[in-house]
mmCIF file with all atom_site columns, C-alpha atoms in Angstrom:
data_model
loop_
_atom_site.group_PDB
_atom_site.id
_atom_site.type_symbol
_atom_site.label_atom_id
_atom_site.label_alt_id
_atom_site.label_comp_id
_atom_site.label_asym_id
_atom_site.label_entity_id
_atom_site.label_seq_id
_atom_site.pdbx_PDB_ins_code
_atom_site.Cartn_x
_atom_site.Cartn_y
_atom_site.Cartn_z
_atom_site.occupancy
_atom_site.B_iso_or_equiv
_atom_site.pdbx_formal_charge
_atom_site.auth_seq_id
_atom_site.auth_comp_id
_atom_site.auth_asym_id
_atom_site.auth_atom_id
_atom_site.pdbx_PDB_model_num
ATOM 1   C CA . MET S 1 1   ? 0.025   0.009   0.000   1.00 0.00 ? 1   MET S CA 1
ATOM 2   C CA . ARG S 1 2   ? 1.439   3.345   -1.069  1.00 0.00 ? 2   ARG S CA 1
ATOM 3   C CA . LYS S 1 3   ? 1.626   6.547   0.931   1.00 0.00 ? 3   LYS S CA 1
ATOM 4   C CA . LEU S 1 4   ? -0.219  9.383   -0.752  1.00 0.00 ? 4   LEU S CA 1
ATOM 5   C CA . GLU S 1 5   ? 2.250   12.255  -0.881  1.00 0.00 ? 5   GLU S CA 1
ATOM 6   C CA . THR S 1 6   ? 1.819   15.812  -2.090  1.00 0.00 ? 6   THR S CA 1
ATOM 7   C CA . LYS S 1 7   ? 3.556   15.217  -5.433  1.00 0.00 ? 7   LYS S CA 1
ATOM 8   C CA . THR S 1 8   ? 1.443   12.115  -6.218  1.00 0.00 ? 8   THR S CA 1
ATOM 9   C CA . LYS S 1 9   ? -0.984  12.475  -9.112  1.00 0.00 ? 9   LYS S CA 1
ATOM 10  C CA . ILE S 1 10  ? -4.121  10.310  -9.087  1.00 0.00 ? 10  ILE S CA 1
ATOM 11  C CA . LYS S 1 11  ? -5.671  9.353   -12.403 1.00 0.00 ? 11  LYS S CA 1
ATOM 12  C CA . ASN S 1 12  ? -7.756  6.314   -11.400 1.00 0.00 ? 12  ASN S CA 1
ATOM 13  C CA . ILE S 1 13  ? -10.024 5.631   -8.420  1.00 0.00 ? 13  ILE S CA 1
ATOM 14  C CA . PHE S 1 14  ? -11.570 2.354   -7.287  1.00 0.00 ? 14  PHE S CA 1
ATOM 15  C CA . PHE S 1 15  ? -14.590 2.898   -5.045  1.00 0.00 ? 15  PHE S CA 1
ATOM 16  C CA . ASP S 1 16  ? -16.134 0.480   -2.691  1.00 0.00 ? 16  ASP S CA 1
ATOM 17  C CA . PHE S 1 17  ? -19.885 1.086   -2.643  1.00 0.00 ? 17  PHE S CA 1
ATOM 18  C CA . ASP S 1 18  ? -21.602 0.440   0.689   1.00 0.00 ? 18  ASP S CA 1
ATOM 19  C CA . GLY S 1 19  ? -20.279 2.875   3.276   1.00 0.00 ? 19  GLY S CA 1
ATOM 20  C CA . VAL S 1 20  ? -18.247 4.816   0.665   1.00 0.00 ? 20  VAL S CA 1
ATOM 21  C CA . ILE S 1 21  ? -20.689 6.025   -1.954  1.00 0.00 ? 21  ILE S CA 1
ATOM 22  C CA . ALA S 1 22  ? -23.876 5.189   -0.129  1.00 0.00 ? 22  ALA S CA 1
ATOM 23  C CA . GLU S 1 23  ? -24.798 5.026   3.575   1.00 0.00 ? 23  GLU S CA 1
ATOM 24  C CA . SER S 1 24  ? -26.080 1.480   3.050   1.00 0.00 ? 24  SER S CA 1
ATOM 25  C CA . VAL S 1 25  ? -23.996 -0.515  5.519   1.00 0.00 ? 25  VAL S CA 1
ATOM 26  C CA . SER S 1 26  ? -26.634 -0.488  8.225   1.00 0.00 ? 26  SER S CA 1
ATOM 27  C CA . ALA S 1 27  ? -29.317 -1.727  5.789   1.00 0.00 ? 27  ALA S CA 1
ATOM 28  C CA . LYS S 1 28  ? -27.284 -4.826  5.058   1.00 0.00 ? 28  LYS S CA 1
ATOM 29  C CA . THR S 1 29  ? -26.399 -5.296  8.715   1.00 0.00 ? 29  THR S CA 1
ATOM 30  C CA . GLU S 1 30  ? -30.063 -5.339  9.670   1.00 0.00 ? 30  GLU S CA 1
ATOM 31  C CA . ALA S 1 31  ? -30.990 -7.654  6.792   1.00 0.00 ? 31  ALA S CA 1
ATOM 32  C CA . PHE S 1 32  ? -28.467 -10.246 8.027   1.00 0.00 ? 32  PHE S CA 1
ATOM 33  C CA . ARG S 1 33  ? -29.753 -9.852  11.532  1.00 0.00 ? 33  ARG S CA 1
ATOM 34  C CA . GLU S 1 34  ? -33.361 -10.403 10.445  1.00 0.00 ? 34  GLU S CA 1
ATOM 35  C CA . MET S 1 35  ? -32.410 -13.596 8.612   1.00 0.00 ? 35  MET S CA 1
ATOM 36  C CA . TYR S 1 36  ? -30.800 -15.191 11.642  1.00 0.00 ? 36  TYR S CA 1
ATOM 37  C CA . LEU S 1 37  ? -32.952 -13.748 14.409  1.00 0.00 ? 37  LEU S CA 1
ATOM 38  C CA . PRO S 1 38  ? -35.332 -16.753 14.284  1.00 0.00 ? 38  PRO S CA 1
ATOM 39  C CA . TYR S 1 39  ? -32.391 -18.769 15.700  1.00 0.00 ? 39  TYR S CA 1
ATOM 40  C CA . GLY S 1 40  ? -32.052 -16.494 18.683  1.00 0.00 ? 40  GLY S CA 1
ATOM 41  C CA . ASP S 1 41  ? -30.417 -13.211 19.682  1.00 0.00 ? 41  ASP S CA 1
ATOM 42  C CA . HIS S 1 42  ? -27.099 -14.901 20.395  1.00 0.00 ? 42  HIS S CA 1
ATOM 43  C CA . ILE S 1 43  ? -26.651 -16.145 16.877  1.00 0.00 ? 43  ILE S CA 1
ATOM 44  C CA . ALA S 1 44  ? -28.042 -12.959 15.346  1.00 0.00 ? 44  ALA S CA 1
ATOM 45  C CA . ASN S 1 45  ? -25.585 -10.891 17.359  1.00 0.00 ? 45  ASN S CA 1
ATOM 46  C CA . ARG S 1 46  ? -22.664 -13.131 16.229  1.00 0.00 ? 46  ARG S CA 1
ATOM 47  C CA . VAL S 1 47  ? -23.834 -12.738 12.604  1.00 0.00 ? 47  VAL S CA 1
ATOM 48  C CA . VAL S 1 48  ? -23.785 -8.978  12.937  1.00 0.00 ? 48  VAL S CA 1
ATOM 49  C CA . ALA S 1 49  ? -20.357 -8.922  14.636  1.00 0.00 ? 49  ALA S CA 1
ATOM 50  C CA . TYR S 1 50  ? -18.887 -11.157 11.909  1.00 0.00 ? 50  TYR S CA 1
ATOM 51  C CA . HIS S 1 51  ? -20.470 -9.049  9.161   1.00 0.00 ? 51  HIS S CA 1
ATOM 52  C CA . ILE S 1 52  ? -19.047 -5.803  10.587  1.00 0.00 ? 52  ILE S CA 1
ATOM 53  C CA . SER S 1 53  ? -15.560 -7.277  11.071  1.00 0.00 ? 53  SER S CA 1
ATOM 54  C CA . HIS S 1 54  ? -15.586 -8.820  7.588   1.00 0.00 ? 54  HIS S CA 1
ATOM 55  C CA . GLY S 1 55  ? -16.982 -5.921  5.546   1.00 0.00 ? 55  GLY S CA 1
ATOM 56  C CA . GLY S 1 56  ? -16.525 -6.353  1.852   1.00 0.00 ? 56  GLY S CA 1
ATOM 57  C CA . VAL S 1 57  ? -16.565 -10.167 2.004   1.00 0.00 ? 57  VAL S CA 1
ATOM 58  C CA . SER S 1 58  ? -19.260 -11.528 -0.305  1.00 0.00 ? 58  SER S CA 1
ATOM 59  C CA . ARG S 1 59  ? -22.565 -12.688 1.106   1.00 0.00 ? 59  ARG S CA 1
ATOM 60  C CA . TYR S 1 60  ? -21.920 -16.078 -0.420  1.00 0.00 ? 60  TYR S CA 1
ATOM 61  C CA . GLU S 1 61  ? -18.804 -16.588 1.737   1.00 0.00 ? 61  GLU S CA 1
ATOM 62  C CA . LYS S 1 62  ? -20.614 -15.246 4.825   1.00 0.00 ? 62  LYS S CA 1
ATOM 63  C CA . PHE S 1 63  ? -23.548 -17.621 4.462   1.00 0.00 ? 63  PHE S CA 1
ATOM 64  C CA . ARG S 1 64  ? -21.215 -20.600 4.012   1.00 0.00 ? 64  ARG S CA 1
ATOM 65  C CA . HIS S 1 65  ? -19.294 -19.561 7.133   1.00 0.00 ? 65  HIS S CA 1
ATOM 66  C CA . TRP S 1 66  ? -22.418 -18.998 9.305   1.00 0.00 ? 66  TRP S CA 1
ATOM 67  C CA . GLU S 1 67  ? -24.162 -22.221 8.252   1.00 0.00 ? 67  GLU S CA 1
ATOM 68  C CA . LYS S 1 68  ? -21.029 -24.203 9.072   1.00 0.00 ? 68  LYS S CA 1
ATOM 69  C CA . ALA S 1 69  ? -20.245 -22.311 12.314  1.00 0.00 ? 69  ALA S CA 1
ATOM 70  C CA . PHE S 1 70  ? -23.785 -22.360 13.745  1.00 0.00 ? 70  PHE S CA 1
ATOM 71  C CA . PHE S 1 71  ? -25.355 -25.504 12.272  1.00 0.00 ? 71  PHE S CA 1
ATOM 72  C CA . ASN S 1 72  ? -22.381 -27.580 11.128  1.00 0.00 ? 72  ASN S CA 1
ATOM 73  C CA . LYS S 1 73  ? -23.800 -27.522 7.582   1.00 0.00 ? 73  LYS S CA 1
ATOM 74  C CA . ASP S 1 74  ? -21.686 -27.495 4.439   1.00 0.00 ? 74  ASP S CA 1
ATOM 75  C CA . ILE S 1 75  ? -24.219 -25.945 2.127   1.00 0.00 ? 75  ILE S CA 1
ATOM 76  C CA . ASN S 1 76  ? -24.100 -26.402 -1.647  1.00 0.00 ? 76  ASN S CA 1
ATOM 77  C CA . ASP S 1 77  ? -24.290 -23.712 -4.309  1.00 0.00 ? 77  ASP S CA 1
ATOM 78  C CA . ALA S 1 78  ? -28.049 -24.030 -4.705  1.00 0.00 ? 78  ALA S CA 1
ATOM 79  C CA . GLU S 1 79  ? -28.584 -23.523 -0.961  1.00 0.00 ? 79  GLU S CA 1
ATOM 80  C CA . VAL S 1 80  ? -26.277 -20.549 -0.940  1.00 0.00 ? 80  VAL S CA 1
ATOM 81  C CA . GLN S 1 81  ? -28.237 -19.022 -3.821  1.00 0.00 ? 81  GLN S CA 1
ATOM 82  C CA . ILE S 1 82  ? -31.498 -19.423 -1.887  1.00 0.00 ? 82  ILE S CA 1
ATOM 83  C CA . LEU S 1 83  ? -30.042 -17.569 1.106   1.00 0.00 ? 83  LEU S CA 1
ATOM 84  C CA . ALA S 1 84  ? -28.494 -14.919 -1.110  1.00 0.00 ? 84  ALA S CA 1
ATOM 85  C CA . GLN S 1 85  ? -31.823 -14.296 -2.916  1.00 0.00 ? 85  GLN S CA 1
ATOM 86  C CA . ASP S 1 86  ? -33.571 -13.951 0.430   1.00 0.00 ? 86  ASP S CA 1
ATOM 87  C CA . PHE S 1 87  ? -31.016 -11.399 1.460   1.00 0.00 ? 87  PHE S CA 1
ATOM 88  C CA . SER S 1 88  ? -31.253 -9.537  -1.829  1.00 0.00 ? 88  SER S CA 1
ATOM 89  C CA . ASP S 1 89  ? -35.058 -9.373  -1.559  1.00 0.00 ? 89  ASP S CA 1
ATOM 90  C CA . ARG S 1 90  ? -34.746 -7.817  1.893   1.00 0.00 ? 90  ARG S CA 1
ATOM 91  C CA . VAL S 1 91  ? -32.056 -5.250  1.159   1.00 0.00 ? 91  VAL S CA 1
ATOM 92  C CA . MET S 1 92  ? -31.811 -4.156  -2.493  1.00 0.00 ? 92  MET S CA 1
ATOM 93  C CA . GLN S 1 93  ? -34.479 -1.449  -2.472  1.00 0.00 ? 93  GLN S CA 1
ATOM 94  C CA . LYS S 1 94  ? -33.127 -0.149  0.831   1.00 0.00 ? 94  LYS S CA 1
ATOM 95  C CA . VAL S 1 95  ? -29.652 0.242   -0.735  1.00 0.00 ? 95  VAL S CA 1
ATOM 96  C CA . ILE S 1 96  ? -31.100 2.016   -3.754  1.00 0.00 ? 96  ILE S CA 1
ATOM 97  C CA . GLU S 1 97  ? -32.938 4.468   -1.500  1.00 0.00 ? 97  GLU S CA 1
ATOM 98  C CA . SER S 1 98  ? -30.170 4.936   1.090   1.00 0.00 ? 98  SER S CA 1
ATOM 99  C CA . GLU S 1 99  ? -28.621 8.354   1.630   1.00 0.00 ? 99  GLU S CA 1
ATOM 100 C CA . GLU S 1 100 ? -25.407 9.148   -0.158  1.00 0.00 ? 100 GLU S CA 1
ATOM 101 C CA . VAL S 1 101 ? -22.190 9.676   1.711   1.00 0.00 ? 101 VAL S CA 1
ATOM 102 C CA . THR S 1 102 ? -22.094 13.482  1.865   1.00 0.00 ? 102 THR S CA 1
ATOM 103 C CA . GLY S 1 103 ? -20.671 14.959  -1.313  1.00 0.00 ? 103 GLY S CA 1
ATOM 104 C CA . ALA S 1 104 ? -20.213 11.644  -3.117  1.00 0.00 ? 104 ALA S CA 1
ATOM 105 C CA . TYR S 1 105 ? -22.417 12.380  -6.128  1.00 0.00 ? 105 TYR S CA 1
ATOM 106 C CA . ASN S 1 106 ? -20.998 15.868  -6.666  1.00 0.00 ? 106 ASN S CA 1
ATOM 107 C CA . PHE S 1 107 ? -17.397 14.598  -6.396  1.00 0.00 ? 107 PHE S CA 1
ATOM 108 C CA . ILE S 1 108 ? -18.075 11.793  -8.855  1.00 0.00 ? 108 ILE S CA 1
ATOM 109 C CA . LYS S 1 109 ? -19.862 14.060  -11.300 1.00 0.00 ? 109 LYS S CA 1
ATOM 110 C CA . LYS S 1 110 ? -17.189 16.778  -11.023 1.00 0.00 ? 110 LYS S CA 1
ATOM 111 C CA . TYR S 1 111 ? -14.139 14.554  -11.634 1.00 0.00 ? 111 TYR S CA 1
ATOM 112 C CA . ASN S 1 112 ? -15.413 11.670  -13.784 1.00 0.00 ? 112 ASN S CA 1
ATOM 113 C CA . LYS S 1 113 ? -14.235 13.280  -17.063 1.00 0.00 ? 113 LYS S CA 1
ATOM 114 C CA . ASP S 1 114 ? -10.690 13.938  -15.791 1.00 0.00 ? 114 ASP S CA 1
ATOM 115 C CA . LEU S 1 115 ? -10.287 10.677  -13.794 1.00 0.00 ? 115 LEU S CA 1
ATOM 116 C CA . LYS S 1 116 ? -11.304 7.065   -14.446 1.00 0.00 ? 116 LYS S CA 1
ATOM 117 C CA . PHE S 1 117 ? -13.672 5.504   -11.922 1.00 0.00 ? 117 PHE S CA 1
ATOM 118 C CA . TRP S 1 118 ? -14.602 1.892   -11.144 1.00 0.00 ? 118 TRP S CA 1
ATOM 119 C CA . VAL S 1 119 ? -16.680 0.345   -8.376  1.00 0.00 ? 119 VAL S CA 1
ATOM 120 C CA . ILE S 1 120 ? -15.263 -2.749  -6.705  1.00 0.00 ? 120 ILE S CA 1
ATOM 121 C CA . THR S 1 121 ? -17.652 -4.216  -4.118  1.00 0.00 ? 121 THR S CA 1
ATOM 122 C CA . GLY S 1 122 ? -18.669 -7.375  -2.315  1.00 0.00 ? 122 GLY S CA 1
ATOM 123 C CA . THR S 1 123 ? -22.159 -7.005  -3.733  1.00 0.00 ? 123 THR S CA 1
ATOM 124 C CA . PRO S 1 124 ? -22.864 -9.258  -6.730  1.00 0.00 ? 124 PRO S CA 1
ATOM 125 C CA . THR S 1 125 ? -21.896 -7.706  -10.037 1.00 0.00 ? 125 THR S CA 1
ATOM 126 C CA . THR S 1 126 ? -25.383 -8.052  -11.482 1.00 0.00 ? 126 THR S CA 1
ATOM 127 C CA . GLU S 1 127 ? -26.910 -6.357  -8.487  1.00 0.00 ? 127 GLU S CA 1
ATOM 128 C CA . ILE S 1 128 ? -24.477 -3.451  -8.193  1.00 0.00 ? 128 ILE S CA 1
ATOM 129 C CA . LYS S 1 129 ? -25.153 -2.595  -11.858 1.00 0.00 ? 129 LYS S CA 1
ATOM 130 C CA . ILE S 1 130 ? -28.870 -2.337  -11.140 1.00 0.00 ? 130 ILE S CA 1
ATOM 131 C CA . ILE S 1 131 ? -28.269 -0.253  -7.999  1.00 0.00 ? 131 ILE S CA 1
ATOM 132 C CA . ALA S 1 132 ? -25.918 2.140   -9.831  1.00 0.00 ? 132 ALA S CA 1
ATOM 133 C CA . ASN S 1 133 ? -28.374 2.594   -12.644 1.00 0.00 ? 133 ASN S CA 1
ATOM 134 C CA . LYS S 1 134 ? -31.294 3.318   -10.255 1.00 0.00 ? 134 LYS S CA 1
ATOM 135 C CA . ARG S 1 135 ? -29.099 5.860   -8.383  1.00 0.00 ? 135 ARG S CA 1
ATOM 136 C CA . GLY S 1 136 ? -28.064 7.663   -11.582 1.00 0.00 ? 136 GLY S CA 1
ATOM 137 C CA . LEU S 1 137 ? -24.409 6.685   -11.354 1.00 0.00 ? 137 LEU S CA 1
ATOM 138 C CA . LYS S 1 138 ? -24.064 4.381   -14.337 1.00 0.00 ? 138 LYS S CA 1
ATOM 139 C CA . ASP S 1 139 ? -22.606 6.882   -16.816 1.00 0.00 ? 139 ASP S CA 1
ATOM 140 C CA . PHE S 1 140 ? -19.875 8.136   -14.453 1.00 0.00 ? 140 PHE S CA 1
ATOM 141 C CA . PHE S 1 141 ? -17.978 4.847   -14.127 1.00 0.00 ? 141 PHE S CA 1
ATOM 142 C CA . VAL S 1 142 ? -15.949 2.676   -16.481 1.00 0.00 ? 142 VAL S CA 1
ATOM 143 C CA . GLY S 1 143 ? -17.381 -0.396  -14.843 1.00 0.00 ? 143 GLY S CA 1
ATOM 144 C CA . PHE S 1 144 ? -19.014 -2.031  -11.787 1.00 0.00 ? 144 PHE S CA 1
ATOM 145 C CA . HIS S 1 145 ? -17.430 -5.198  -10.401 1.00 0.00 ? 145 HIS S CA 1
ATOM 146 C CA . GLY S 1 146 ? -18.460 -7.406  -7.500  1.00 0.00 ? 146 GLY S CA 1
ATOM 147 C CA . SER S 1 147 ? -18.849 -10.994 -6.258  1.00 0.00 ? 147 SER S CA 1
ATOM 148 C CA . PRO S 1 148 ? -18.451 -13.835 -6.767  1.00 0.00 ? 148 PRO S CA 1
ATOM 149 C CA . GLU S 1 149 ? -14.903 -12.625 -7.546  1.00 0.00 ? 149 GLU S CA 1
ATOM 150 C CA . ASN S 1 150 ? -13.149 -10.928 -4.643  1.00 0.00 ? 150 ASN S CA 1
ATOM 151 C CA . LYS S 1 151 ? -11.634 -7.462  -4.511  1.00 0.00 ? 151 LYS S CA 1
ATOM 152 C CA . VAL S 1 152 ? -8.016  -8.603  -5.077  1.00 0.00 ? 152 VAL S CA 1
ATOM 153 C CA . TYR S 1 153 ? -9.139  -10.353 -8.217  1.00 0.00 ? 153 TYR S CA 1
ATOM 154 C CA . TRP S 1 154 ? -10.778 -7.168  -9.494  1.00 0.00 ? 154 TRP S CA 1
ATOM 155 C CA . THR S 1 155 ? -7.904  -4.788  -8.629  1.00 0.00 ? 155 THR S CA 1
ATOM 156 C CA . GLU S 1 156 ? -5.426  -6.951  -10.499 1.00 0.00 ? 156 GLU S CA 1
ATOM 157 C CA . HIS S 1 157 ? -7.821  -7.666  -13.376 1.00 0.00 ? 157 HIS S CA 1
ATOM 158 C CA . LEU S 1 158 ? -8.563  -3.981  -13.988 1.00 0.00 ? 158 LEU S CA 1
ATOM 159 C CA . ILE S 1 159 ? -4.954  -2.901  -13.611 1.00 0.00 ? 159 ILE S CA 1
ATOM 160 C CA . LYS S 1 160 ? -3.894  -5.382  -16.242 1.00 0.00 ? 160 LYS S CA 1
ATOM 161 C CA . LYS S 1 161 ? -6.899  -4.916  -18.569 1.00 0.00 ? 161 LYS S CA 1
ATOM 162 C CA . PHE S 1 162 ? -6.607  -1.096  -18.647 1.00 0.00 ? 162 PHE S CA 1
ATOM 163 C CA . LYS S 1 163 ? -2.831  -0.939  -18.172 1.00 0.00 ? 163 LYS S CA 1
ATOM 164 C CA . LEU S 1 164 ? -3.230  1.294   -15.104 1.00 0.00 ? 164 LEU S CA 1
ATOM 165 C CA . ASN S 1 165 ? -0.236  2.731   -13.281 1.00 0.00 ? 165 ASN S CA 1
ATOM 166 C CA . ARG S 1 166 ? -0.442  1.506   -9.708  1.00 0.00 ? 166 ARG S CA 1
ATOM 167 C CA . SER S 1 167 ? 1.173   4.679   -8.389  1.00 0.00 ? 167 SER S CA 1
ATOM 168 C CA . GLU S 1 168 ? -1.636  6.695   -9.997  1.00 0.00 ? 168 GLU S CA 1
ATOM 169 C CA . THR S 1 169 ? -4.473  4.602   -8.581  1.00 0.00 ? 169 THR S CA 1
ATOM 170 C CA . LEU S 1 170 ? -6.417  5.166   -5.350  1.00 0.00 ? 170 LEU S CA 1
ATOM 171 C CA . PHE S 1 171 ? -8.757  2.684   -3.654  1.00 0.00 ? 171 PHE S CA 1
ATOM 172 C CA . LEU S 1 172 ? -11.468 4.284   -1.445  1.00 0.00 ? 172 LEU S CA 1
ATOM 173 C CA . GLY S 1 173 ? -12.915 1.853   1.037   1.00 0.00 ? 173 GLY S CA 1
ATOM 174 C CA . ASP S 1 174 ? -14.352 1.371   4.506   1.00 0.00 ? 174 ASP S CA 1
ATOM 175 C CA . ALA S 1 175 ? -13.511 -2.278  5.132   1.00 0.00 ? 175 ALA S CA 1
ATOM 176 C CA . THR S 1 176 ? -10.417 -4.347  5.768   1.00 0.00 ? 176 THR S CA 1
ATOM 177 C CA . THR S 1 177 ? -10.958 -6.162  2.483   1.00 0.00 ? 177 THR S CA 1
ATOM 178 C CA . ASP S 1 178 ? -10.556 -2.784  0.703   1.00 0.00 ? 178 ASP S CA 1
ATOM 179 C CA . ARG S 1 179 ? -7.386  -2.022  2.560   1.00 0.00 ? 179 ARG S CA 1
ATOM 180 C CA . ASP S 1 180 ? -6.003  -5.473  1.930   1.00 0.00 ? 180 ASP S CA 1
ATOM 181 C CA . ALA S 1 181 ? -6.771  -5.300  -1.817  1.00 0.00 ? 181 ALA S CA 1
ATOM 182 C CA . ALA S 1 182 ? -5.004  -1.930  -2.015  1.00 0.00 ? 182 ALA S CA 1
ATOM 183 C CA . LYS S 1 183 ? -2.047  -3.346  -0.127  1.00 0.00 ? 183 LYS S CA 1
ATOM 184 C CA . PHE S 1 184 ? -1.844  -6.477  -2.342  1.00 0.00 ? 184 PHE S CA 1
ATOM 185 C CA . SER S 1 185 ? -1.985  -4.446  -5.530  1.00 0.00 ? 185 SER S CA 1
ATOM 186 C CA . LYS S 1 186 ? 0.350   -1.663  -4.236  1.00 0.00 ? 186 LYS S CA 1
ATOM 187 C CA . LEU S 1 187 ? -2.254  1.069   -4.594  1.00 0.00 ? 187 LEU S CA 1
ATOM 188 C CA . HIS S 1 188 ? -2.890  4.154   -2.525  1.00 0.00 ? 188 HIS S CA 1
ATOM 189 C CA . PHE S 1 189 ? -5.713  3.703   -0.042  1.00 0.00 ? 189 PHE S CA 1
ATOM 190 C CA . GLY S 1 190 ? -8.219  6.121   1.485   1.00 0.00 ? 190 GLY S CA 1
ATOM 191 C CA . TRP S 1 191 ? -10.282 4.945   4.443   1.00 0.00 ? 191 TRP S CA 1
ATOM 192 C CA . ARG S 1 192 ? -13.829 6.271   4.748   1.00 0.00 ? 192 ARG S CA 1
ATOM 193 C CA . GLU S 1 193 ? -14.372 6.518   8.470   1.00 0.00 ? 193 GLU S CA 1
ATOM 194 C CA . ASN S 1 194 ? -17.699 5.696   10.102  1.00 0.00 ? 194 ASN S CA 1
ATOM 195 C CA . ASP S 1 195 ? -19.029 4.587   13.504  1.00 0.00 ? 195 ASP S CA 1
ATOM 196 C CA . GLU S 1 196 ? -19.030 0.882   12.634  1.00 0.00 ? 196 GLU S CA 1
ATOM 197 C CA . ASN S 1 197 ? -15.413 0.594   11.444  1.00 0.00 ? 197 ASN S CA 1
ATOM 198 C CA . LYS S 1 198 ? -13.495 2.824   13.914  1.00 0.00 ? 198 LYS S CA 1
ATOM 199 C CA . LEU S 1 199 ? -12.236 -0.121  15.978  1.00 0.00 ? 199 LEU S CA 1
ATOM 200 C CA . LEU S 1 200 ? -11.093 -2.015  12.854  1.00 0.00 ? 200 LEU S CA 1
ATOM 201 C CA . PHE S 1 201 ? -8.995  0.891   11.775  1.00 0.00 ? 201 PHE S CA 1
ATOM 202 C CA . SER S 1 202 ? -7.887  2.124   15.186  1.00 0.00 ? 202 SER S CA 1
ATOM 203 C CA . HIS S 1 203 ? -4.186  1.857   14.218  1.00 0.00 ? 203 HIS S CA 1
ATOM 204 C CA . TYR S 1 204 ? -4.515  3.122   10.651  1.00 0.00 ? 204 TYR S CA 1
ATOM 205 C CA . LYS S 1 205 ? -2.256  6.112   9.944   1.00 0.00 ? 205 LYS S CA 1
ATOM 206 C CA . GLY S 1 206 ? -2.920  6.773   6.296   1.00 0.00 ? 206 GLY S CA 1
ATOM 207 C CA . LEU S 1 207 ? -5.430  8.906   4.306   1.00 0.00 ? 207 LEU S CA 1
ATOM 208 C CA . ARG S 1 208 ? -8.859  9.010   6.005   1.00 0.00 ? 208 ARG S CA 1
ATOM 209 C CA . PHE S 1 209 ? -12.021 10.986  5.364   1.00 0.00 ? 209 PHE S CA 1
ATOM 210 C CA . LYS S 1 210 ? -15.556 11.195  6.752   1.00 0.00 ? 210 LYS S CA 1
ATOM 211 C CA . ASP S 1 211 ? -17.181 12.510  3.543   1.00 0.00 ? 211 ASP S CA 1
ATOM 212 C CA . PHE S 1 212 ? -16.285 13.633  0.044   1.00 0.00 ? 212 PHE S CA 1
ATOM 213 C CA . ILE S 1 213 ? -16.124 17.270  0.967   1.00 0.00 ? 213 ILE S CA 1
ATOM 214 C CA . GLU S 1 214 ? -13.271 16.437  3.320   1.00 0.00 ? 214 GLU S CA 1
ATOM 215 C CA . LEU S 1 215 ? -11.690 14.035  0.832   1.00 0.00 ? 215 LEU S CA 1
ATOM 216 C CA . GLU S 1 216 ? -11.645 16.649  -1.935  1.00 0.00 ? 216 GLU S CA 1
ATOM 217 C CA . ARG S 1 217 ? -10.033 19.162  0.415   1.00 0.00 ? 217 ARG S CA 1
ATOM 218 C CA . ILE S 1 218 ? -7.345  16.656  1.396   1.00 0.00 ? 218 ILE S CA 1
ATOM 219 C CA . ILE S 1 219 ? -6.435  15.357  -2.117  1.00 0.00 ? 219 ILE S CA 1
ATOM 220 C CA . LYS S 1 220 ? -7.366  18.282  -4.334  1.00 0.00 ? 220 LYS S CA 1
ATOM 221 C CA . HIS S 1 221 ? -3.702  18.905  -5.197  1.00 0.00 ? 221 HIS S CA 1
ATOM 222 C CA . ASN S 1 222 ? -3.362  15.184  -6.213  1.00 0.00 ? 222 ASN S CA 1
ATOM 223 C CA . ILE S 1 223 ? -6.242  15.244  -8.718  1.00 0.00 ? 223 ILE S CA 1
ATOM 224 C CA . SER S 1 224 ? -6.209  18.717  -10.225 1.00 0.00 ? 224 SER S CA 1
#
C-alpha cells in the first residue's frame, strides 16, 4: 500500500460502494440480523459482529461460514443461492434508496471526465449494476465489479486490462478487504471513516475521510 504524498498524481479511483458512496452498511447489517434472528439473539448478534468485522466479504462466503459455524452444515451452491436471494429481496431497495455519503455524487460528477472511476464491491456484479443505474451513477464509471470474484481479483484484473499505473491509482474503502486489496496491488488507499469501522482501523495512519467534501479538500492537489 502506497503513501499518498503531495507530489502524487491520481488518475484512477476504485470505489467500494456500501459505506463509501452510499450510507447502506446499516441496511445490510439489519438484513443479515433479520435472517438469523429466528435462531435467537445470540446467533443474530454473532452474525452482525462477523459481518461488521468482515466488511466487503461476499454474502456467499458469509452464508457458508455461518451455516457451518452455527449449524455444522456444508451448504451447496443451490442452498447458498436461496439464502443470497432472500437477502437480496430484503435489502436491495433499501440500498437504492439509502442516503449518499455526503458529497459523493458531486465529487463523482465533477471529476469523472478527468479521472477514471470503477466500483469494486462485495455486492454481486449483476446487483451493483442495477443499483448504480437506479441511483443515476451508471454513466460516471468505467465499470461495476463485484462478487463472486473478490476485490483482489478485481484490482489486479482492472490494472492489467486497462494498463493502469499502480502509483496513479487510489482505492477508497471502508473495510479491511478494501485495505487488503489496495495493499496487495500496491495502490494508494483512502479509508472512509464511520461509526461501525473505527475499531477495525484504530491503528490506521494513512489517508482518512468522513465525507467527500473532506476528501476533496485533502487530495485536491493530487487530482487537479
